[in-house]
mmCIF file of C-alpha atoms in Angstrom:
data_model
loop_
_atom_site.group_PDB
_atom_site.id
_atom_site.type_symbol
_atom_site.label_atom_id
_atom_site.label_comp_id
_atom_site.label_asym_id
_atom_site.label_seq_id
_atom_site.Cartn_x
_atom_site.Cartn_y
_atom_site.Cartn_z
ATOM 1 C CA MET P 5 22.086 -30.094 88.150
ATOM 2 C CA ASN P 6 23.430 -33.623 88.631
ATOM 3 C CA VAL P 7 26.482 -34.565 86.579
ATOM 4 C CA CYS P 8 25.915 -38.296 86.687
ATOM 5 C CA ARG P 9 28.455 -40.102 84.512
ATOM 6 C CA TRP P 10 31.808 -38.378 84.933
ATOM 7 C CA PHE P 11 32.831 -40.167 88.133
ATOM 8 C CA ARG P 12 29.910 -42.587 88.499
ATOM 9 C CA PHE P 13 29.503 -45.593 86.169
ATOM 10 C CA PRO P 14 31.654 -43.995 83.452
ATOM 11 C CA GLU P 15 31.616 -45.553 79.996
ATOM 12 C CA LYS P 16 35.413 -45.310 79.993
ATOM 13 C CA SER P 17 37.927 -45.247 82.835
ATOM 14 C CA ASP P 18 40.924 -43.707 81.133
ATOM 15 C CA ASP P 19 42.720 -40.401 81.512
ATOM 16 C CA ALA P 20 40.944 -38.891 78.512
ATOM 17 C CA HIS P 21 37.581 -39.491 80.184
ATOM 18 C CA TRP P 22 38.682 -38.251 83.617
ATOM 19 C CA ALA P 23 40.188 -35.099 82.130
ATOM 20 C CA GLY P 24 37.590 -34.113 79.565
ATOM 21 C CA TYR P 25 34.215 -35.825 79.948
ATOM 22 C CA ILE P 26 32.687 -32.342 80.116
ATOM 23 C CA GLY P 27 34.544 -29.767 78.072
ATOM 24 C CA ASP P 28 34.867 -26.039 78.614
ATOM 25 C CA ASP P 29 32.290 -25.362 75.883
ATOM 26 C CA GLU P 30 29.767 -27.454 77.777
ATOM 27 C CA MET P 31 30.435 -25.673 81.059
ATOM 28 C CA VAL P 32 29.939 -22.332 79.308
ATOM 29 C CA MET P 33 26.645 -23.632 77.923
ATOM 30 C CA MET P 34 25.483 -24.765 81.370
ATOM 31 C CA ARG P 35 26.084 -21.326 82.821
ATOM 32 C CA ARG P 36 24.430 -19.538 79.901
ATOM 33 C CA MET P 37 21.357 -21.711 80.326
ATOM 34 C CA GLY P 38 21.030 -20.360 83.849
ATOM 35 C CA LEU P 39 22.495 -23.189 85.910
ATOM 36 C CA ARG P 40 24.285 -22.023 89.044
ATOM 37 C CA HIS P 41 25.688 -25.262 90.436
ATOM 38 C CA VAL P 42 26.327 -28.912 89.681
ATOM 39 C CA ARG P 43 25.994 -31.920 91.935
ATOM 40 C CA LEU P 44 29.071 -33.940 91.000
ATOM 41 C CA CYS P 45 28.237 -37.617 91.578
ATOM 42 C CA ILE P 46 31.255 -39.682 92.652
ATOM 43 C CA ALA P 47 31.140 -43.453 93.146
ATOM 44 C CA PRO P 48 33.147 -44.316 96.285
ATOM 45 C CA GLN P 49 34.513 -47.508 94.734
ATOM 46 C CA LEU P 50 36.225 -45.418 92.043
ATOM 47 C CA VAL P 51 38.117 -43.198 94.469
ATOM 48 C CA MET P 52 38.515 -45.119 97.751
ATOM 49 C CA THR P 53 41.534 -47.327 98.368
ATOM 50 C CA PRO P 54 40.478 -50.761 99.666
ATOM 51 C CA VAL P 55 41.099 -51.447 103.364
ATOM 52 C CA THR P 56 42.210 -47.925 104.345
ATOM 53 C CA GLY P 57 39.611 -45.906 102.448
ATOM 54 C CA ALA P 58 42.163 -43.223 101.564
ATOM 55 C CA PRO P 59 41.450 -41.361 98.293
ATOM 56 C CA LYS P 60 43.203 -42.846 95.263
ATOM 57 C CA GLU P 61 45.652 -40.145 94.272
ATOM 58 C CA HIS P 62 45.312 -40.535 90.504
ATOM 59 C CA GLU P 63 41.511 -40.460 90.326
ATOM 60 C CA TRP P 64 41.089 -37.914 93.117
ATOM 61 C CA GLY P 65 43.410 -35.531 91.342
ATOM 62 C CA TYR P 66 41.027 -35.454 88.391
ATOM 63 C CA ILE P 67 38.081 -34.776 90.700
ATOM 64 C CA GLU P 68 39.785 -31.727 92.172
ATOM 65 C CA LYS P 69 40.611 -30.504 88.674
ATOM 66 C CA ALA P 70 36.971 -30.982 87.614
ATOM 67 C CA ILE P 71 35.773 -28.994 90.630
ATOM 68 C CA GLN P 72 38.171 -26.162 89.837
ATOM 69 C CA ARG P 73 37.052 -26.057 86.213
ATOM 70 C CA PHE P 74 33.391 -25.791 87.212
ATOM 71 C CA LEU P 75 34.276 -22.984 89.616
ATOM 72 C CA ASP P 76 36.245 -21.198 86.895
ATOM 73 C CA HIS P 77 33.093 -21.241 84.746
ATOM 74 C CA GLY P 78 30.888 -19.756 87.447
ATOM 75 C CA LEU P 79 29.310 -22.986 88.688
ATOM 76 C CA ALA P 80 29.306 -23.960 92.357
ATOM 77 C CA VAL P 81 29.815 -27.660 93.161
ATOM 78 C CA VAL P 82 28.147 -30.149 95.482
ATOM 79 C CA VAL P 83 30.645 -32.983 96.013
ATOM 80 C CA ASP P 84 28.288 -35.970 96.255
ATOM 81 C CA MET P 85 29.633 -39.314 97.460
ATOM 82 C CA HIS P 86 27.218 -41.403 95.450
ATOM 83 C CA ASN P 87 27.271 -44.812 97.094
ATOM 84 C CA GLU P 88 24.878 -47.332 95.534
ATOM 85 C CA ASN P 89 26.199 -50.509 97.161
ATOM 86 C CA ARG P 90 23.642 -51.266 99.868
ATOM 87 C CA ARG P 91 25.719 -54.089 101.356
ATOM 88 C CA ASP P 92 28.560 -51.693 102.054
ATOM 89 C CA GLU P 93 26.600 -49.029 103.887
ATOM 90 C CA ALA P 94 25.792 -51.200 106.925
ATOM 91 C CA ASP P 95 29.153 -53.008 107.001
ATOM 92 C CA PRO P 96 31.205 -51.739 109.994
ATOM 93 C CA ALA P 97 34.474 -52.266 108.101
ATOM 94 C CA TRP P 98 33.285 -50.195 105.135
ATOM 95 C CA GLU P 99 31.853 -47.522 107.437
ATOM 96 C CA SER P 100 35.275 -47.174 109.055
ATOM 97 C CA GLN P 101 36.951 -46.905 105.642
ATOM 98 C CA PHE P 102 34.379 -44.343 104.518
ATOM 99 C CA GLN P 103 34.925 -42.259 107.637
ATOM 100 C CA ASN P 104 38.671 -42.320 107.030
ATOM 101 C CA PHE P 105 38.095 -41.386 103.401
ATOM 102 C CA TRP P 106 36.041 -38.338 104.361
ATOM 103 C CA GLY P 107 38.611 -37.230 106.926
ATOM 104 C CA ILE P 108 41.263 -37.061 104.212
ATOM 105 C CA ALA P 109 39.044 -35.924 101.327
ATOM 106 C CA ALA P 110 37.461 -33.080 103.312
ATOM 107 C CA LYS P 111 40.934 -31.827 104.195
ATOM 108 C CA ARG P 112 41.880 -31.930 100.521
ATOM 109 C CA LEU P 113 38.709 -30.026 99.606
ATOM 110 C CA SER P 114 39.010 -27.453 102.372
ATOM 111 C CA HIS P 115 41.119 -25.114 100.226
ATOM 112 C CA PHE P 116 38.161 -24.499 97.904
ATOM 113 C CA ASP P 117 35.869 -21.518 98.544
ATOM 114 C CA PRO P 118 33.388 -22.669 101.249
ATOM 115 C CA ASN P 119 30.706 -20.486 99.674
ATOM 116 C CA ARG P 120 30.954 -22.405 96.410
ATOM 117 C CA VAL P 121 31.866 -26.003 97.289
ATOM 118 C CA PHE P 122 29.549 -28.127 99.435
ATOM 119 C CA LEU P 123 30.187 -31.584 100.894
ATOM 120 C CA GLU P 124 27.374 -34.142 100.634
ATOM 121 C CA ILE P 125 28.078 -37.000 103.033
ATOM 122 C CA VAL P 126 26.479 -39.789 101.021
ATOM 123 C CA ASN P 127 23.769 -40.257 98.421
ATOM 124 C CA GLU P 128 20.463 -41.877 99.409
ATOM 125 C CA PRO P 129 21.379 -43.869 102.521
ATOM 126 C CA VAL P 130 18.896 -46.730 102.813
ATOM 127 C CA PHE P 131 19.606 -48.722 106.000
ATOM 128 C CA ASP P 132 16.506 -50.819 105.432
ATOM 129 C CA HIS P 133 15.074 -51.724 108.864
ATOM 130 C CA LYS P 134 18.336 -50.416 110.349
ATOM 131 C CA GLU P 135 17.546 -46.698 110.495
ATOM 132 C CA SER P 136 18.899 -46.516 114.044
ATOM 133 C CA GLU P 137 22.367 -47.367 112.678
ATOM 134 C CA TRP P 138 22.235 -44.385 110.325
ATOM 135 C CA LYS P 139 21.271 -42.125 113.219
ATOM 136 C CA VAL P 140 24.556 -43.152 114.877
ATOM 137 C CA LEU P 141 26.741 -43.114 111.760
ATOM 138 C CA LEU P 142 25.546 -39.800 110.315
ATOM 139 C CA PRO P 143 26.771 -37.543 113.156
ATOM 140 C CA ARG P 144 30.025 -39.499 113.258
ATOM 141 C CA LEU P 145 30.683 -38.811 109.577
ATOM 142 C CA ALA P 146 29.607 -35.183 109.917
ATOM 143 C CA LYS P 147 32.024 -34.620 112.810
ATOM 144 C CA THR P 148 34.847 -36.155 110.782
ATOM 145 C CA ILE P 149 34.136 -33.843 107.853
ATOM 146 C CA ARG P 150 33.778 -30.814 110.094
ATOM 147 C CA ALA P 151 37.140 -31.475 111.760
ATOM 148 C CA SER P 152 38.826 -31.405 108.338
ATOM 149 C CA ALA P 153 36.725 -28.687 106.680
ATOM 150 C CA PRO P 154 35.576 -26.299 109.426
ATOM 151 C CA ARG P 155 34.054 -23.693 107.087
ATOM 152 C CA HIS P 156 32.302 -25.792 104.449
ATOM 153 C CA THR P 157 28.571 -26.505 104.356
ATOM 154 C CA ILE P 158 27.719 -30.167 104.862
ATOM 155 C CA ILE P 159 24.735 -31.741 103.098
ATOM 156 C CA ALA P 160 22.976 -34.536 105.008
ATOM 157 C CA SER P 161 19.914 -36.679 104.376
ATOM 158 C CA GLY P 162 17.775 -39.227 106.169
ATOM 159 C CA ALA P 163 17.643 -42.988 105.663
ATOM 160 C CA ASN P 164 15.039 -44.748 103.478
ATOM 161 C CA TRP P 165 16.653 -43.692 100.193
ATOM 162 C CA GLY P 166 17.091 -40.101 101.329
ATOM 163 C CA GLY P 167 13.409 -39.399 100.748
ATOM 164 C CA ILE P 168 10.882 -37.222 102.517
ATOM 165 C CA TYR P 169 9.954 -39.941 105.023
ATOM 166 C CA GLY P 170 13.616 -40.420 105.956
ATOM 167 C CA LEU P 171 14.011 -36.667 106.397
ATOM 168 C CA GLN P 172 11.084 -36.601 108.812
ATOM 169 C CA GLN P 173 12.719 -39.276 110.973
ATOM 170 C CA LEU P 174 16.034 -37.426 111.096
ATOM 171 C CA GLU P 175 17.336 -35.627 114.155
ATOM 172 C CA PRO P 176 19.098 -32.430 113.035
ATOM 173 C CA LEU P 177 22.847 -32.516 113.536
ATOM 174 C CA ALA P 178 24.524 -30.466 116.248
ATOM 175 C CA ASP P 179 26.099 -28.327 113.543
ATOM 176 C CA ARG P 180 24.684 -25.038 112.317
ATOM 177 C CA ASN P 181 26.265 -25.209 108.869
ATOM 178 C CA VAL P 182 24.248 -28.088 107.418
ATOM 179 C CA VAL P 183 21.748 -28.232 104.546
ATOM 180 C CA TYR P 184 19.309 -31.151 104.559
ATOM 181 C CA SER P 185 18.629 -32.998 101.329
ATOM 182 C CA PHE P 186 15.699 -35.067 100.141
ATOM 183 C CA HIS P 187 14.975 -36.809 96.838
ATOM 184 C CA THR P 188 11.552 -37.491 95.386
ATOM 185 C CA TYR P 189 10.284 -39.097 92.198
ATOM 186 C CA ASP P 190 6.599 -38.893 93.056
ATOM 187 C CA PRO P 191 4.203 -39.920 91.667
ATOM 188 C CA PHE P 192 6.040 -43.148 90.889
ATOM 189 C CA PRO P 193 3.617 -44.569 88.244
ATOM 190 C CA PHE P 194 4.250 -41.448 86.176
ATOM 191 C CA THR P 195 7.975 -40.843 86.729
ATOM 192 C CA HIS P 196 8.954 -44.511 86.335
ATOM 193 C CA GLN P 197 6.520 -45.697 83.673
ATOM 194 C CA ALA P 198 8.147 -48.396 81.491
ATOM 195 C CA ALA P 199 11.211 -48.626 83.757
ATOM 196 C CA THR P 200 12.655 -52.144 83.825
ATOM 197 C CA TRP P 201 14.473 -51.894 87.173
ATOM 198 C CA ALA P 202 11.754 -50.453 89.414
ATOM 199 C CA GLY P 203 9.371 -53.366 89.977
ATOM 200 C CA GLU P 204 7.012 -55.371 87.786
ATOM 201 C CA ALA P 205 4.029 -53.036 88.136
ATOM 202 C CA VAL P 206 5.547 -50.106 86.215
ATOM 203 C CA LYS P 207 7.083 -52.133 83.372
ATOM 204 C CA PRO P 208 3.963 -52.275 81.153
ATOM 205 C CA LEU P 209 2.875 -48.680 81.794
ATOM 206 C CA ARG P 210 2.916 -46.421 78.733
ATOM 207 C CA GLY P 211 1.579 -42.935 78.121
ATOM 208 C CA VAL P 212 0.673 -42.348 81.775
ATOM 209 C CA PRO P 213 -0.689 -38.788 81.960
ATOM 210 C CA TYR P 214 0.127 -35.908 84.262
ATOM 211 C CA PRO P 215 -2.008 -34.371 85.735
ATOM 212 C CA SER P 216 -3.941 -37.495 86.703
ATOM 213 C CA SER P 217 -7.602 -38.310 87.219
ATOM 214 C CA PRO P 218 -9.747 -41.454 86.974
ATOM 215 C CA GLU P 219 -10.966 -40.257 83.583
ATOM 216 C CA ALA P 220 -7.446 -39.590 82.282
ATOM 217 C CA VAL P 221 -6.105 -43.051 83.126
ATOM 218 C CA ALA P 222 -9.235 -45.036 82.160
ATOM 219 C CA PRO P 223 -8.224 -45.611 78.490
ATOM 220 C CA LEU P 224 -4.920 -47.148 79.629
ATOM 221 C CA LEU P 225 -6.396 -49.783 81.953
ATOM 222 C CA PRO P 226 -7.641 -52.513 79.557
ATOM 223 C CA GLY P 227 -5.137 -55.311 79.123
ATOM 224 C CA LEU P 228 -2.849 -54.333 81.985
ATOM 225 C CA PRO P 229 -1.730 -56.971 84.513
ATOM 226 C CA GLU P 230 -3.706 -56.706 87.742
ATOM 227 C CA GLU P 231 -0.877 -55.185 89.778
ATOM 228 C CA SER P 232 -0.242 -52.523 87.146
ATOM 229 C CA ARG P 233 -3.945 -51.788 86.729
ATOM 230 C CA LYS P 234 -4.428 -51.280 90.462
ATOM 231 C CA MET P 235 -1.403 -48.991 90.615
ATOM 232 C CA LEU P 236 -2.693 -46.887 87.736
ATOM 233 C CA GLU P 237 -6.236 -46.737 89.115
ATOM 234 C CA ASN P 238 -4.892 -45.492 92.421
ATOM 235 C CA TYR P 239 -2.760 -42.915 90.624
ATOM 236 C CA GLY P 240 -5.871 -41.641 88.871
ATOM 237 C CA ARG P 241 -7.862 -41.430 92.106
ATOM 238 C CA GLU P 242 -5.083 -39.450 93.789
ATOM 239 C CA ARG P 243 -5.523 -36.695 91.169
ATOM 240 C CA TRP P 244 -1.914 -35.638 90.933
ATOM 241 C CA ASN P 245 -1.533 -31.990 89.955
ATOM 242 C CA ARG P 246 0.279 -28.947 91.302
ATOM 243 C CA GLU P 247 -1.940 -28.814 94.381
ATOM 244 C CA LYS P 248 -1.280 -32.480 95.147
ATOM 245 C CA MET P 249 2.438 -31.967 94.577
ATOM 246 C CA THR P 250 2.421 -29.051 97.020
ATOM 247 C CA GLU P 251 0.711 -31.276 99.579
ATOM 248 C CA ASN P 252 3.304 -33.994 98.980
ATOM 249 C CA PHE P 253 6.132 -31.542 99.722
ATOM 250 C CA ARG P 254 4.480 -30.162 102.833
ATOM 251 C CA GLN P 255 5.959 -32.731 105.212
ATOM 252 C CA ALA P 256 9.492 -31.843 104.111
ATOM 253 C CA ILE P 257 8.781 -28.116 104.225
ATOM 254 C CA ASP P 258 7.226 -28.407 107.689
ATOM 255 C CA TRP P 259 10.246 -30.369 108.952
ATOM 256 C CA GLY P 260 12.582 -27.691 107.650
ATOM 257 C CA ARG P 261 10.617 -24.891 109.269
ATOM 258 C CA LYS P 262 10.273 -26.726 112.574
ATOM 259 C CA ASN P 263 14.019 -27.330 112.747
ATOM 260 C CA LYS P 264 15.029 -24.031 111.111
ATOM 261 C CA ALA P 265 16.922 -26.113 108.576
ATOM 262 C CA PRO P 266 17.564 -25.162 104.926
ATOM 263 C CA LEU P 267 16.429 -27.796 102.416
ATOM 264 C CA TYR P 268 17.792 -29.050 99.102
ATOM 265 C CA CYS P 269 16.045 -31.364 96.647
ATOM 266 C CA GLY P 270 19.036 -33.208 95.240
ATOM 267 C CA GLU P 271 17.249 -35.428 92.712
ATOM 268 C CA PHE P 272 14.029 -35.517 90.708
ATOM 269 C CA GLY P 273 13.096 -36.469 87.165
ATOM 270 C CA VAL P 274 10.945 -38.486 84.767
ATOM 271 C CA PHE P 275 11.979 -41.553 82.763
ATOM 272 C CA PRO P 276 11.324 -40.399 79.164
ATOM 273 C CA VAL P 277 10.906 -43.663 77.244
ATOM 274 C CA ALA P 278 7.104 -43.873 77.478
ATOM 275 C CA ALA P 279 6.054 -40.495 78.909
ATOM 276 C CA LYS P 280 4.558 -37.997 76.479
ATOM 277 C CA PRO P 281 6.605 -34.781 76.167
ATOM 278 C CA GLU P 282 3.677 -32.543 77.084
ATOM 279 C CA HIS P 283 3.064 -34.550 80.262
ATOM 280 C CA ARG P 284 6.739 -34.403 81.220
ATOM 281 C CA ALA P 285 6.636 -30.646 80.669
ATOM 282 C CA ASN P 286 3.597 -30.339 82.944
ATOM 283 C CA TRP P 287 5.303 -32.344 85.684
ATOM 284 C CA PHE P 288 8.639 -30.483 85.563
ATOM 285 C CA ARG P 289 6.865 -27.120 85.454
ATOM 286 C CA ASP P 290 4.772 -27.926 88.533
ATOM 287 C CA PHE P 291 7.701 -29.501 90.383
ATOM 288 C CA GLY P 292 9.993 -26.560 89.746
ATOM 289 C CA SER P 293 7.373 -23.986 90.703
ATOM 290 C CA VAL P 294 6.632 -25.708 94.024
ATOM 291 C CA LEU P 295 10.346 -25.791 94.863
ATOM 292 C CA LYS P 296 10.691 -22.119 93.978
ATOM 293 C CA GLN P 297 7.611 -21.174 95.991
ATOM 294 C CA ASN P 298 9.103 -22.841 99.069
ATOM 295 C CA ARG P 299 12.644 -21.527 98.475
ATOM 296 C CA VAL P 300 14.125 -25.016 98.136
ATOM 297 C CA GLY P 301 17.328 -25.366 96.123
ATOM 298 C CA TRP P 302 17.408 -28.181 93.596
ATOM 299 C CA ALA P 303 19.434 -30.392 91.282
ATOM 300 C CA SER P 304 17.586 -32.287 88.562
ATOM 301 C CA TRP P 305 18.573 -35.850 87.692
ATOM 302 C CA GLY P 306 20.361 -35.200 85.541
ATOM 303 C CA TRP P 307 22.429 -33.324 83.013
ATOM 304 C CA ASP P 308 23.692 -36.475 81.320
ATOM 305 C CA GLU P 309 20.823 -38.872 82.136
ATOM 306 C CA GLY P 310 17.520 -39.395 80.326
ATOM 307 C CA PHE P 311 15.448 -38.617 83.405
ATOM 308 C CA GLY P 312 16.320 -34.954 82.969
ATOM 309 C CA PHE P 313 18.247 -32.912 80.422
ATOM 310 C CA ASP P 314 19.644 -35.940 78.538
ATOM 311 C CA ARG P 315 22.675 -34.063 77.230
ATOM 312 C CA HIS P 316 24.210 -35.596 74.114
ATOM 313 C CA ARG P 317 26.027 -34.489 70.978
ATOM 314 C CA VAL P 318 24.593 -34.322 67.481
ATOM 315 C CA GLY P 319 27.155 -33.597 64.809
ATOM 316 C CA GLY P 320 29.524 -32.250 67.429
ATOM 317 C CA LYS P 321 26.889 -29.917 68.885
ATOM 318 C CA ILE P 322 25.729 -30.310 72.496
ATOM 319 C CA VAL P 323 21.974 -30.896 72.665
ATOM 320 C CA VAL P 324 19.678 -31.042 75.708
ATOM 321 C CA ASP P 325 16.002 -31.932 76.062
ATOM 322 C CA PRO P 326 14.225 -28.625 75.323
ATOM 323 C CA VAL P 327 11.024 -29.798 77.025
ATOM 324 C CA VAL P 328 12.740 -30.156 80.402
ATOM 325 C CA ALA P 329 14.943 -27.076 80.040
ATOM 326 C CA LYS P 330 12.008 -24.825 79.164
ATOM 327 C CA ALA P 331 9.749 -26.280 81.870
ATOM 328 C CA LEU P 332 12.387 -25.544 84.523
ATOM 329 C CA GLY P 333 12.843 -21.982 83.321
ATOM 330 C CA MET P 334 16.241 -22.437 81.704
ATOM 331 C CA ASN P 335 17.497 -20.425 78.752
ATOM 332 C CA LEU P 336 17.492 -22.692 75.711
ATOM 333 C CA PRO P 337 20.926 -23.024 74.064
#
């Protein structure tokens, strides 16, 4: 389960937030629901010192305390360096700083139980039209981490937003203790309907159904802009259902089997603003069952984001989206 807002785009950046964004009661609830690990998203700009890249002592101290608290409550931790600045990733100066950061941070993290703390090199590397640069940088970063944390599992992903296509293009690292991650939000017209940041075509989409068929989407077509209408028509023709989802995963599964590499789906979810609850339930149920069938570990996006569990408090009580929790086989709080 992704913990998205503790050390990534926090609403507050004070000691109270760093120390207690997720309380002990919430960690107990997570474990009782059936969660076994969290993917702790950390924005590099919050914890890296400019120029040198060394971890900022004050902020990094809180991260180590957060990791220990999760462990104390029976939750393993993926330490995810969640870079979202695409200009940085292909900048040689930043790459050098990031490598230095990982050399120090991995050493700091090496005292944690290697069976319960995992080191994810970077979230969703893009390297648009520069995939060859990632193929050089990835093993360099992995070697740096391995030198500082010889026993810990490393999590790596391909370029192109860390998706299935990027995974297929990836050469496995010369390291036997690596898990390979991919993210997928397919089918996009369903998972991103009404999103305002994901292109013009999905903005006007409302009530997009899952499963899909030409008949199911037909009532939604009148009045849509041409680009949106074509997208939705194509979505209907593709007939997305569990069988189609299984087919969509096959390329990742085949890559893992070919390379004898364990896989991890580190992000998936559905934007809830315009999707009907019953359709979201169908999608999460199918998605989770396909992952389970193929023995792929997963982390939904996210615990504290609307795409997934949408944790919030009502009258002091922690509340999560019951539709998503039930569809993924969790125990309802």
